[in-house]
Structures are given as structure tokens and as C-alpha cells.
Coordinates of C-alpha atoms in Angstrom, one line a residue:
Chain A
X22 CA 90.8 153.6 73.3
X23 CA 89.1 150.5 73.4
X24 CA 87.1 149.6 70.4
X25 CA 83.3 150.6 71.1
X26 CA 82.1 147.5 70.1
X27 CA 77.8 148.1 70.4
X28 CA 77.8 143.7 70.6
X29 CA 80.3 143.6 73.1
X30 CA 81.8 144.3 76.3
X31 CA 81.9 148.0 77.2
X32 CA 78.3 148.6 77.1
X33 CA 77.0 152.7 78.1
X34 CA 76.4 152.3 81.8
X35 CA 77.8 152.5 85.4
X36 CA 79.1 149.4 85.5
X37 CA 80.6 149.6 82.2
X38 CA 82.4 152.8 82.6
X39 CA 84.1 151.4 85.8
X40 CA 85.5 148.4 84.4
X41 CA 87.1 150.7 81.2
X42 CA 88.3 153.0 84.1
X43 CA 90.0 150.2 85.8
X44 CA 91.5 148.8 82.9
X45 CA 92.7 152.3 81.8
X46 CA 94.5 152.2 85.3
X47 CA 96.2 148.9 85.0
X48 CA 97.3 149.3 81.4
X49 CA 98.9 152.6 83.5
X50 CA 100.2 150.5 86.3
X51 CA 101.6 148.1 83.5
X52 CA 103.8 151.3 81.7
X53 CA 105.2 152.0 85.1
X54 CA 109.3 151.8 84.9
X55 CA 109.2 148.8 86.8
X56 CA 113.1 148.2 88.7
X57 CA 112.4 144.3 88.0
X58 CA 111.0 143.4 84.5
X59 CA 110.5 139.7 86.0
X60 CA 108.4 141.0 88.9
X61 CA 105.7 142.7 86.9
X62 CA 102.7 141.3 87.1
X63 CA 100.5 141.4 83.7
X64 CA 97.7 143.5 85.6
X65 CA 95.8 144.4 82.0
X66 CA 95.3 140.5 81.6
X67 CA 94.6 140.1 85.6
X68 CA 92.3 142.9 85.8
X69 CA 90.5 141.3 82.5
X70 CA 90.2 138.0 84.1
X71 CA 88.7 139.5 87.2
X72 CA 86.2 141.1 85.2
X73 CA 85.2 138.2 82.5
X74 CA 85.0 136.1 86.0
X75 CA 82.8 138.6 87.9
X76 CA 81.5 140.6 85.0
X77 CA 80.9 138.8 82.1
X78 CA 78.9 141.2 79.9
X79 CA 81.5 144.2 80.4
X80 CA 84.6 142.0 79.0
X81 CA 84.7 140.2 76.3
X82 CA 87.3 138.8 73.2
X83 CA 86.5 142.3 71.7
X84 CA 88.0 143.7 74.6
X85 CA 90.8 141.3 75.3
X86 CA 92.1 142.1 71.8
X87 CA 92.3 145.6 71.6
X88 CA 93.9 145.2 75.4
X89 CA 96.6 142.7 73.9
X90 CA 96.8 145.3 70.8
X91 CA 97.6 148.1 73.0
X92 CA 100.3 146.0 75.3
X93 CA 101.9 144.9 72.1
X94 CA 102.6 148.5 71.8
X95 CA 103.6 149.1 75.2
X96 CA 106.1 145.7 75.0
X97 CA 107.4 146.7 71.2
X98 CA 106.7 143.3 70.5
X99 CA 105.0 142.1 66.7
X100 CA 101.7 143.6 66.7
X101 CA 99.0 140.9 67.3
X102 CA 101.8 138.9 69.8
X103 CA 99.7 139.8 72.9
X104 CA 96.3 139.9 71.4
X105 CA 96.3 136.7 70.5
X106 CA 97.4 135.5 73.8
X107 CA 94.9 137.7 75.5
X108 CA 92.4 136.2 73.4
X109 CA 93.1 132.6 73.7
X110 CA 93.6 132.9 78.0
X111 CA 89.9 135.0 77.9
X112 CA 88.3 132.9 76.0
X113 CA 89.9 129.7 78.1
X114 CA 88.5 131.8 81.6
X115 CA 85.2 132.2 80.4
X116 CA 85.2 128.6 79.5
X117 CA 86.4 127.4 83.0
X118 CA 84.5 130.3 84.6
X119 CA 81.4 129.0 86.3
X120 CA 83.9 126.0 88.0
X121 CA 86.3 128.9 88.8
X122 CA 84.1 130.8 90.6
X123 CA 82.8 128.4 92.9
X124 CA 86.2 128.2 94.5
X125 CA 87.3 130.7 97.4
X126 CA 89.9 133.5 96.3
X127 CA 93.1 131.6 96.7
X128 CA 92.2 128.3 95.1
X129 CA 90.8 130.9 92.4
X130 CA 94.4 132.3 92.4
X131 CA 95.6 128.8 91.3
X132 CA 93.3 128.8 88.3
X133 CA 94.9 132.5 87.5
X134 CA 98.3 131.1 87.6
X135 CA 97.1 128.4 85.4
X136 CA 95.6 131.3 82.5
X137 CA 98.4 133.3 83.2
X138 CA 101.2 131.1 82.8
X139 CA 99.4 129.7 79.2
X140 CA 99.3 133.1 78.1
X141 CA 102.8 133.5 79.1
X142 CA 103.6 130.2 77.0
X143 CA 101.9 131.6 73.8
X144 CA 103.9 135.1 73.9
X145 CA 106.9 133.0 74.7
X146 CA 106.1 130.6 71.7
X147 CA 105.2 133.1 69.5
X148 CA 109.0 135.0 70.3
X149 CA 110.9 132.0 69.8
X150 CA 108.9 131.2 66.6
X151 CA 109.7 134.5 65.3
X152 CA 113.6 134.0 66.3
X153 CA 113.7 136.3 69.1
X154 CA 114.8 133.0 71.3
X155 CA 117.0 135.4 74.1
X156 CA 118.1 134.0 77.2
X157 CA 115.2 133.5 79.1
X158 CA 115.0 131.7 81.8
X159 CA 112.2 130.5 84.4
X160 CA 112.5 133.3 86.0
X161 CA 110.3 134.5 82.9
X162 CA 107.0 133.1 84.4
X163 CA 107.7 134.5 87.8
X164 CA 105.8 137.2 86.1
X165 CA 102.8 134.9 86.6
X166 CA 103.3 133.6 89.7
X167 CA 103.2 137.0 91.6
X168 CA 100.0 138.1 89.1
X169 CA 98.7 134.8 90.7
X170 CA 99.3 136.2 94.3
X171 CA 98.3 139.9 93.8
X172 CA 94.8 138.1 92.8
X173 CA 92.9 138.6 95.7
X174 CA 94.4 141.7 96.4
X175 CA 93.1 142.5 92.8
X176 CA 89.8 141.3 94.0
X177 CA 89.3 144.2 97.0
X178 CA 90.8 147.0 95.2
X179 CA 88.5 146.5 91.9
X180 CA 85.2 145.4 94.2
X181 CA 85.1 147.6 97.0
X182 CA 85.1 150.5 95.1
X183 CA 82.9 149.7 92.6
X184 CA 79.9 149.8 94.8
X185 CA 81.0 153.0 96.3
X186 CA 81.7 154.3 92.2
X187 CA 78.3 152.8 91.8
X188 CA 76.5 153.6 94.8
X189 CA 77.6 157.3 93.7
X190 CA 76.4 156.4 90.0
X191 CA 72.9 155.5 91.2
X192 CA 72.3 158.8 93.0
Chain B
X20 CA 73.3 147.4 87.7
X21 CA 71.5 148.4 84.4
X22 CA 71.6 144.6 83.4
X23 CA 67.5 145.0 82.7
X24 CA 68.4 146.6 79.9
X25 CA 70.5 144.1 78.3
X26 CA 69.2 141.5 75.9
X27 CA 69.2 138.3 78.2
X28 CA 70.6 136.3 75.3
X29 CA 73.4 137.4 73.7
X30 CA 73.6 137.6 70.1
X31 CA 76.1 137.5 67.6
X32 CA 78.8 135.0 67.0
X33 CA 79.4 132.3 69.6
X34 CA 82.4 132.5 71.7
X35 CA 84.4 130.0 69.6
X36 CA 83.6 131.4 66.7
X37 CA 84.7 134.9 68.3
X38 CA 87.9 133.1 69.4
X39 CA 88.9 131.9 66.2
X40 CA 88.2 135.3 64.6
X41 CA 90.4 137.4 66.7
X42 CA 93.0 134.7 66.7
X43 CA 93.3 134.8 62.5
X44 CA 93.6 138.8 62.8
X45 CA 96.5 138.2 65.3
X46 CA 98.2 135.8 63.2
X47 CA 97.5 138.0 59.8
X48 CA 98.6 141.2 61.6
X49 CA 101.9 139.5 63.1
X50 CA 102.8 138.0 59.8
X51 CA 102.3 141.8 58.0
X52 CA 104.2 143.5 60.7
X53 CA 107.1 141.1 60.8
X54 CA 107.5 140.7 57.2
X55 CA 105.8 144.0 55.0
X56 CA 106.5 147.7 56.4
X57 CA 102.7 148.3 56.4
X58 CA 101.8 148.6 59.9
X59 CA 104.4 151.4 61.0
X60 CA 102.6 154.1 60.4
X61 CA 99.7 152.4 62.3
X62 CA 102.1 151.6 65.4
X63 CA 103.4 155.0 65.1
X64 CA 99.6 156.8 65.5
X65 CA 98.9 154.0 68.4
X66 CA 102.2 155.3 70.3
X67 CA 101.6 158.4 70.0
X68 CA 97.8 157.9 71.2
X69 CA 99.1 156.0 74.2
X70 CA 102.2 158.7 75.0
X71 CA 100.1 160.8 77.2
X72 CA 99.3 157.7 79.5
X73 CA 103.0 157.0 79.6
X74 CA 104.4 160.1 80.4
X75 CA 101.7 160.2 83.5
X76 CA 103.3 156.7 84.4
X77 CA 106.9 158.5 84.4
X78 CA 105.7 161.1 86.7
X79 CA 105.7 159.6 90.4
X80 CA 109.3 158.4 89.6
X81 CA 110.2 161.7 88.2
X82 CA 108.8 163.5 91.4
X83 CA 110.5 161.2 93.5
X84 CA 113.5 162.5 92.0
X85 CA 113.1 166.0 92.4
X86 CA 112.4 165.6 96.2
X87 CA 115.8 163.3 96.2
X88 CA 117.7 166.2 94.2
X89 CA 116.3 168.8 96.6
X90 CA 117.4 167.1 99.8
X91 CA 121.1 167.0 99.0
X92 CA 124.1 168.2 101.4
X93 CA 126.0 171.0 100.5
X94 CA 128.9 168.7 101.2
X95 CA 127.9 166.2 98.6
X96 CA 127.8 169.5 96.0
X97 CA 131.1 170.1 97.1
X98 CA 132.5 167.1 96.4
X99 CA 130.9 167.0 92.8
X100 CA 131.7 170.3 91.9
X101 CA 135.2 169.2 93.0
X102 CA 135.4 165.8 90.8
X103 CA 133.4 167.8 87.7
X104 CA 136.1 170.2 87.7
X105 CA 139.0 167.5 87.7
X106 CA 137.0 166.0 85.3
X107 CA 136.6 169.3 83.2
X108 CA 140.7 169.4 83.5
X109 CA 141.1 166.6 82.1
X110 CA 139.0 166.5 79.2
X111 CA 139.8 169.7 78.1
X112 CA 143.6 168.8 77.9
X113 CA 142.1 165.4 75.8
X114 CA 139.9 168.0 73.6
X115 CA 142.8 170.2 72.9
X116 CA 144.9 166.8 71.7
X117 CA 141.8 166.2 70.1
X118 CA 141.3 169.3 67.9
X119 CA 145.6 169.0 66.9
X120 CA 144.6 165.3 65.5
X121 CA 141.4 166.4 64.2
X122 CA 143.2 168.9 62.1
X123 CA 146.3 166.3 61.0
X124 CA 143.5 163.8 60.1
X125 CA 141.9 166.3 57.9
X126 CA 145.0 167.4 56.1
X127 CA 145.6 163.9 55.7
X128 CA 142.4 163.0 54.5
X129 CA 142.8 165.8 51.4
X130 CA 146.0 164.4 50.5
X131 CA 144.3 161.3 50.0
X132 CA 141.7 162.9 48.2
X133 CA 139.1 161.7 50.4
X134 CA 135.7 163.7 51.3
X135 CA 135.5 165.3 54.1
X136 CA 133.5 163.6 56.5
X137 CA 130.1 164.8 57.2
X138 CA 129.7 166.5 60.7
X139 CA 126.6 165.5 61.4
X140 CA 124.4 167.5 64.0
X141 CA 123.5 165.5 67.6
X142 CA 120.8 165.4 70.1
X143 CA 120.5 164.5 73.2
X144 CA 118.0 161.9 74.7
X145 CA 116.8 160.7 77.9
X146 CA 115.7 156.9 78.4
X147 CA 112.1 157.0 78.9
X148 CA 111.4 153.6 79.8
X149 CA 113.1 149.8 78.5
X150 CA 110.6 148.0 76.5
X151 CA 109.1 145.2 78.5
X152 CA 109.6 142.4 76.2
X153 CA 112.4 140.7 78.2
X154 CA 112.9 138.6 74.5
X155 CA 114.1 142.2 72.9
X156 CA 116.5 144.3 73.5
X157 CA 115.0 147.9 72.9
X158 CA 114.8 151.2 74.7
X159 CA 112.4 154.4 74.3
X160 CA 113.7 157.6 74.4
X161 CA 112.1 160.9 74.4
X162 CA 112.6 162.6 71.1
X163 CA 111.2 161.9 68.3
X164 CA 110.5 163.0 64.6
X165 CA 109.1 166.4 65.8
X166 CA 112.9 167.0 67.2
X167 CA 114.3 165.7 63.6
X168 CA 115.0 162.1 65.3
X169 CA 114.5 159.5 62.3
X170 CA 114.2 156.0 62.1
X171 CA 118.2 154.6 61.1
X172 CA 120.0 157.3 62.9
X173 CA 122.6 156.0 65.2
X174 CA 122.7 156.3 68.8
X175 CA 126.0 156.6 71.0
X176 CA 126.8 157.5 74.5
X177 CA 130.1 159.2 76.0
X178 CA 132.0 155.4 75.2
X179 CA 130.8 153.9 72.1
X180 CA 127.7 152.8 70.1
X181 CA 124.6 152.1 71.9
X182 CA 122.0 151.3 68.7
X183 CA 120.3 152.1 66.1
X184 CA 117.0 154.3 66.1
X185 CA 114.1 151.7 64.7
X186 CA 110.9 153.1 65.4
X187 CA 110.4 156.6 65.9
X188 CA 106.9 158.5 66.8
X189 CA 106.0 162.2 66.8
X190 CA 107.3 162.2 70.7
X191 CA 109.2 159.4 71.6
X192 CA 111.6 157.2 69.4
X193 CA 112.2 153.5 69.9
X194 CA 116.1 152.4 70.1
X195 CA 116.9 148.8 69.1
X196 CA 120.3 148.0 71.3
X197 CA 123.6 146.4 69.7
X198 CA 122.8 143.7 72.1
X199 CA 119.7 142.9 70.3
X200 CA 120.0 139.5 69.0
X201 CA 120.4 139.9 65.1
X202 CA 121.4 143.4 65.0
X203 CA 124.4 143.3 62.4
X204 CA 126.9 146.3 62.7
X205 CA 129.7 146.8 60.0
X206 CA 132.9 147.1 62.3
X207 CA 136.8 146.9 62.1
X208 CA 139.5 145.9 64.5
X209 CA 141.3 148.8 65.6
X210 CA 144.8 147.3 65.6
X211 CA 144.9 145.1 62.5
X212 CA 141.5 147.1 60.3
X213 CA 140.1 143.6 59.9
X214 CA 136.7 144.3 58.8
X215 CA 134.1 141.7 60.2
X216 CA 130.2 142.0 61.0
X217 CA 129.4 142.3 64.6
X218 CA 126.0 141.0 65.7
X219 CA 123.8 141.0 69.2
X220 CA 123.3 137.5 70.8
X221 CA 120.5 138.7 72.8
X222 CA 122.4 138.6 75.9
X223 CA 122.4 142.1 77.8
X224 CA 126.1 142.3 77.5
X225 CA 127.5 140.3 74.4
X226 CA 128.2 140.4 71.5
X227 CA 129.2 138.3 68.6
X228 CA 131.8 138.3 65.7
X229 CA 130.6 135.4 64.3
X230 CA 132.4 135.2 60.7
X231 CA 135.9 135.7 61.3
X232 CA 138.2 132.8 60.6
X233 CA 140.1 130.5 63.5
X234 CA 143.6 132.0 61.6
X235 CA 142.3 136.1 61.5
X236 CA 144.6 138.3 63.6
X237 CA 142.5 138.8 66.7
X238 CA 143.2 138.6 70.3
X239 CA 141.7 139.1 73.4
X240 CA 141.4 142.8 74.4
X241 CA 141.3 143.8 70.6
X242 CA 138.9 147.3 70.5
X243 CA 136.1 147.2 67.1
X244 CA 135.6 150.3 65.8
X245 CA 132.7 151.0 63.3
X246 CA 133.6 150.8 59.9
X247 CA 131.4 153.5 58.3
X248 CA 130.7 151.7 55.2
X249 CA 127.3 150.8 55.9
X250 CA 126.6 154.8 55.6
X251 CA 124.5 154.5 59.0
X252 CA 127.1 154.6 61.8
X253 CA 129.8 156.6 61.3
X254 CA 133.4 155.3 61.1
X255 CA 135.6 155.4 64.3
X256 CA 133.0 154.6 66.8
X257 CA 134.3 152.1 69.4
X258 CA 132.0 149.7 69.2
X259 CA 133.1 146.7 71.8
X260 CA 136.2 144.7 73.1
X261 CA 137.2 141.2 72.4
X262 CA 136.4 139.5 75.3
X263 CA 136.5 136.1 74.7
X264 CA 138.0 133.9 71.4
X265 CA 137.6 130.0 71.1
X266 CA 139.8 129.1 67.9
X267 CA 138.5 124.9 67.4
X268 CA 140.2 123.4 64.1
X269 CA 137.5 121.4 63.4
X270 CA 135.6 125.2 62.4
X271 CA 136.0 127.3 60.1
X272 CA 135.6 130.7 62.3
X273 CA 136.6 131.2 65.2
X274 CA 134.0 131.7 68.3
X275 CA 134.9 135.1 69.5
X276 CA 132.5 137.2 72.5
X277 CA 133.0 140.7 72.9
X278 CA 131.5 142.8 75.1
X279 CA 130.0 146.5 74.6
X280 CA 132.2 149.5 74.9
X281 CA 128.9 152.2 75.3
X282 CA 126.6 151.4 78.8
X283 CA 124.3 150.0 76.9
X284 CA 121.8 148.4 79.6
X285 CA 122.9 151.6 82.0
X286 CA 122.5 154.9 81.1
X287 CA 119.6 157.1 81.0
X288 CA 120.8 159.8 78.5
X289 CA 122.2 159.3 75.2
X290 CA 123.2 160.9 71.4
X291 CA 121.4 160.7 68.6
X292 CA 123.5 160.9 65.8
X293 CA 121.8 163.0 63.0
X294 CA 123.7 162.4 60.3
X295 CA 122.0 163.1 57.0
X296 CA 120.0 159.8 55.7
X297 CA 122.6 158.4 53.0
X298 CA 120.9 155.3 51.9
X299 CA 117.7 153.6 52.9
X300 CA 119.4 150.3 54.3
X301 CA 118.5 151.4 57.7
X302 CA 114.9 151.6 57.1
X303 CA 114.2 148.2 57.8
X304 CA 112.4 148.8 61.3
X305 CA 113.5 144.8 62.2
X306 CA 117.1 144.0 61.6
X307 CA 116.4 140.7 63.1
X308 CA 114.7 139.8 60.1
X309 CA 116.0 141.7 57.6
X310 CA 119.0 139.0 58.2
X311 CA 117.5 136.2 56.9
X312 CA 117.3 137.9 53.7
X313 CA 120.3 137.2 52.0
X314 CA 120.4 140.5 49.7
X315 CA 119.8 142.9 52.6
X316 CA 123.2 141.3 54.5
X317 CA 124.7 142.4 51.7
X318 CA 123.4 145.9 51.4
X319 CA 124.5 146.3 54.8
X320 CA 128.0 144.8 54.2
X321 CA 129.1 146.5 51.2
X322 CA 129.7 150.2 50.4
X323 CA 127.3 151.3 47.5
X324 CA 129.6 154.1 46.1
X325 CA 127.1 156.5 45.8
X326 CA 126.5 156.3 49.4
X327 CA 129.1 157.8 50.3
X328 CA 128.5 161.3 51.0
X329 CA 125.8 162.5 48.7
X330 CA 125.8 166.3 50.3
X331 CA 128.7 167.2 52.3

């Protein structure tokens, strides 16, 4: 589904196929019916972030965009809304990313708020721009907020079984 | 790791230059797909590609279900079969009133020389899942064009008008609610047969009547019914209630909230109305901005008289 791009992200490989599996399973996790629209954290964008921040060859803008491309369709929102916001917060992480990373997990979870409540801004721009300006209020970026927390949650249940997927790979 | 393998500098474009690419094939792509019809087609492939992925999504909910329906008491079947045969009662006595004006309406309606209306065919479909943009009001349900569910078909429940089919794939259609803001719908006032346009605010339960004047015969409590002369929806529908009207002077219409008659925001199964297509005003997949467009308001407003009933 996502764009085998030979220059980018998803190269052939161990690694590579894992982080396509995960991100296959949190664009999953993100169609869930979810009770509380407000409460659902953007896990394709989290899961992303983890992986331009610990795995900077798998992801990439390539990636990012055809991620947004595919949550536009998921959200029925313009196509292009999310891709561009994915694009933009990627892009600002793998700026940031060598001072992100030398923070522990929680003060890491701080930057993540930080990405996800600018790509938040963007989409929410981008909706008002086009006239869509609904009611709205900040309980829209609570979205972020618990995204922010689920971080280092993210961080054990995408690196712990990696190695095992890898260890497994190797043999 | 097979990180030997990759080149230890990476070619191609640099990251800004990567940045600003994407970001110019965003903007290009929103600006086609808000203002050309190009990209439906496209969209329509892409949700169809993801629908497998969604329907394994539905599944733990659905499961969870089943076990909840299987652990029922026999007391609690009781007591529905109990109430769904009341129920039964009733509405048979309210069909068979029903069928008696059904019948004076028609013999009315060929004194007047009027067409019989079109009986159109229905289908019924279940909510699949509430689009997550919390800035649009739109629902997916689970028929689609291979089940004869087209884009401009309306879509009611057992109380009114619920929407207006906007999108739909080979197994799954996308439902743009009344609420939506934007969405104009043709409607009357049952009691007086004012005819005013009805429009979403965005709001999960209200509506607006934004262009009838602060002297127009309305009052709170006043049921809209749709007109029928946008060929789309047909006439009769209730639509909404009056809820609120603030009359100021110093306007020239009066500020008037109503709210929905159909459970919009709560049911999971609804009609699809399949009337045959009469005229392609409804094809405009965004209503919200086919608005601005002065000359499509107007399409949707006035009654082309060959729209009426091309093939009773």
C-alpha cells in the first residue's frame, strides 16, 4: 500500500518489513470505531515518529505522505489534508531528532506533544480554510495530548518485539 | 540489521527539498479534489483498497456483540417480544390509516392532473463507522454501488431525513448528514407550505433556516417537510422542528434553529432511498462548496420542469 519508493524508506529487509507491519497495524488501530472521537490518538503519525526517531532509513517524507494519503481517506477529509500535515511534522522530527533523542522517554513525550499538536494545527487550519470551521473546541487537541502519553507505551510495544521479529528474521 | 548494505550517504533530494515537494502535491491535490470532480474515482479505488483493513477493524466490536446477544435472559426476550407486538399493534392500525390516505391522496392527485409519484425502491444500511474528521459531519455505511447505492440518493430513517449519499465505493458508501455545515435541503413548513432552504450549521444537532424573513409565518414547534422540488429527496419527508426563532428588526430574516426530526448522530441502520436519478444536481460529491457557487444554489432551489418525473 505504501508507495515502494527504491530511494526511500521501506527498503527489502527485516527491519524494513517490520516497520511496514507496524504501521499496517496502527493505520488498523486508527479505523477502529472509537466510542470517543476526541480520545483517539493519531497512532499512524505516532508510530511514524517513533520510527523516523529510532529508524531513520525505514521512514521517510515518501512514507509519511502516502500514510497522510491513506488517513485522508480513512477521515473523508480533502485528499492531501493529512499528507501534508504528516509531511511537514516528519520532516520537523527529523529535524529536531538527534536533540530529541538524547532525552529520556517522557521528556521525549513532550517533544511528541509538541509535533503532534502542530500537525493537529495544520489539519485544523487547513479545515477552517476550506470552510469546514464546525464547533470545535480544545477538546480537539486532547487527541494529542493522550498520543503524547501512549508514547512510551508506543516505545515497548514497537521495540520489544522487533528484536524477537528480528532475532526470528536472522535465523 | 542489513544496514551494510545501504549506501552510507543517502542520495537524492535533500530533506527540504523533499519537504517542499510533497507539500506542493498536497496543496495541488487538495485544491483538485475540493474544486474539479477528478479525484473521485481515485478516492473510490483507494476505499475500496483499504475496505478489507476496515471491515477486520469492525470485527472485535462485532464479536463482542454476538457474545452480548448470546447471553441474554429469556426474561429480557419476553419483554421485547411483548413491547414488539404492542408495537406491531399499533403500527399496523397507523398502516391501515395509511393505505386509506394513500389511496385519497392518489385520487386526488389525478384530479389535479399531477404524475404519480415515483415509488422508488429502498435499501437498508447499517453504519459502518462515523468518519473521523470531527470538522465533518459524515457517516459510512455498508452498501455501496454493487447493491445499486449511488452517489445523490437520499438517506432516511424510521423519523425523517438523515442525508444525502456523497461518496459511494464498490462496498461501502459515504453519507454526508443534514447536520453537515453547508448541506442545503429544499424544505416546506408543514402548516403554512412556506418554502425555505434548510442548511447544516455543523453542529451535531442543528439546523438552520437561514433565509426566511423576521414577518414569515413561523413559530416554534413548526414541522419542515421536504419539498421534492430539488428532484433528490422526495416530498413529504419530515425533515426537522422549529426549535428556536429570534425575529431582531434591525434584520432582514429572522434567526430560526431547528433541530433534526431523523436520529441523525444515533442510529446504526438506515434507508437508502433509490429513487431513479432525475437530474444531476446531486452529483456534486461536496455540497459545502458547491454553495459558494451562486448557479448551483439555484439548480438546487428551483424545479427544472423536466425534472420532474422523467420515467414514472
Amino acid at each position: 500500500m505504501i508507495a515502494p519508493d527504491p530511494q526511500a524508506t521501506l527498503r527489502i529487509g527485516a527491519s524494513g518489513r517490520y516497520v511496514f507491519l507496524t504501521l499496517v497495524v496502527a493505520y488498523g488501530i486508527y479505523l477502529l470505531p472509537w466510542f470517543q472521537p476526541f480520545l483517539r490518538p493519531n497512532l499512524p503519525l505516532i508510530v511514524l515518529l517513533h520510527w523516523c526517531l529510532y529508524e531513520l532509513r525505514r521512514v521517510g517524507h515518501t512514507s509519511a505522505f502516502a500514510m497522510g494519503l491513506l488517513v485522508d481517506i480513512a477521515d473523508g477529509s480533502l485528499f492531501g489534508l493529512n499528507a501534508l500535515a504528516y509531511t511537514v511534522v516528519l520532516h520537523l522530527t527529523q529535524l529536531f531528532r538527534v536533540r530529541i533523542l538524547k532525552f529520556n522517554l517522557w521528556q521525549q513525550a513532550l517533544h511528541v506533544l509538541a509535533l503532534l499538536l502542530i500537525g493537529q494545527l495544520i489539519v485544523m487550519f487547513l479545515n477552517v480554510f476550506q470552510g469546514n470551521a464546525a464547533a470545535v473546541g480544545p477538546i480537539y487537541f486532547l487527541t494529542s495530548v493522550v498520543g503524547a502519553a501512549l508514547w512510551p507505551i508506543v516505545y515497548f510495544l514497537l521495540e520489544v518485539p522487533r528484536q524477537r521479529f528480528q532475532a526470528e528474521e536472522m535465523q | 540489521m542489513d544496514s551494510q548494505s545501504q549506501p552510507f550517504f543517502v542520495r537524492g533530494p535533500s530533506a527540504g527539498a523533499r519537504l517542499l515537494f510533497f507539500m506542493a502535491i498536497s496543496l495541488v491535490l487538495m485544491v483538485i479534489d475540493a474544486r474539479f470532480n477528478y479525484l473521485q474515482r481515485v478516492r473510490e479505488t483507494l476505499t475500496a483498497a483499504v475496505y478489507p483493513l476496515q471491515r477486520l477493524a469492525q470485527m472485535p466490536g462485532q464479536a463482542l456483540e454476538r457474545v452480548n446477544g448470546f447471553f441474554v435472559t429469556q426474561q429480557k426476550l419476553q419483554q421485547d417480544n411483548l413491547a414488539i407486538r404492542q408495537q406491531l399493534l399499533e403500527q399496523s392500525q397507523q398502516l391501515q390509516r395509511m393505505k386509506a390516505l394513500e389511496a385519497e391522496a392518489a385520487t386526488l392527485r389525478r384530479i389535479l392532473g399531477a404524475k404519480e409519484q415515483v415509488p422508488g425502491t429502498s435499501m437498508l444500511v447499517e453504519l459502518l463507522h462515523v468518519d473521523r474528521n470531527p470538522f465533518l459531519r459524515k457517516i459510512v455505511v455498508n452498501k455501496g454501488t454493487q447493491d445499486g447505492v449511488l452517489a445523490g440518493q437520499a438517506v432516511i430513517d424510521a423519523d425523517g431525513v438523515v442525508g444525502q449519499v456523497t461518496l459511494s465505493s464498490p462496498f461501502s458508501s459515504e453519507v454526508t448528514l443534514i447536520t453537515e455545515k453547508g448541506q442545503p435541503m429544499p424544505v416546506m413548513v408543514q402548516r403554512t407550505g412556506l418554502r425555505a432552504v434548510l442548511f447544516g450549521s455543523g453542529r451535531p444537532n442543528a439546523l438552520e433556516l437561514p433565509f426566511v424573513p423576521v414577518n414569515a409565518d413561523i413559530e416554534n414547534g413548526d414541522v419542515l417537510v421536504t419539498s421534492g422540488i430539488d428532484g433528490v429527496y422526495p416530498p413529504g419527508l419530515p425533515v426537522a422542528t422549529v426549535s428556536n426563532i429570534e425575529r431582531n428588526a434591525a434584520y432582514v430574516f429572522a434567526k430560526i434553529t431547528c433541530s433534526p426530526a431523523a436520529g441523525v448522530d444515533r442510529n446504526k441502520f438506515y434507508l437508502v432511498l433509490q429513487v431513479p436519478r432525475i437530474d444531476d444536481t446531486a452529483k456534486s460529491s461536496r455540497p459545502s462548496l458547491a454553495i459558494e457557487k451562486g448557479e448551483k444554489i439555484k439548480q438546487v432551489v428551483v424545479p427544472t420542469p423536466s425534472g420532474a418525473n422523467p420515467n414514472p
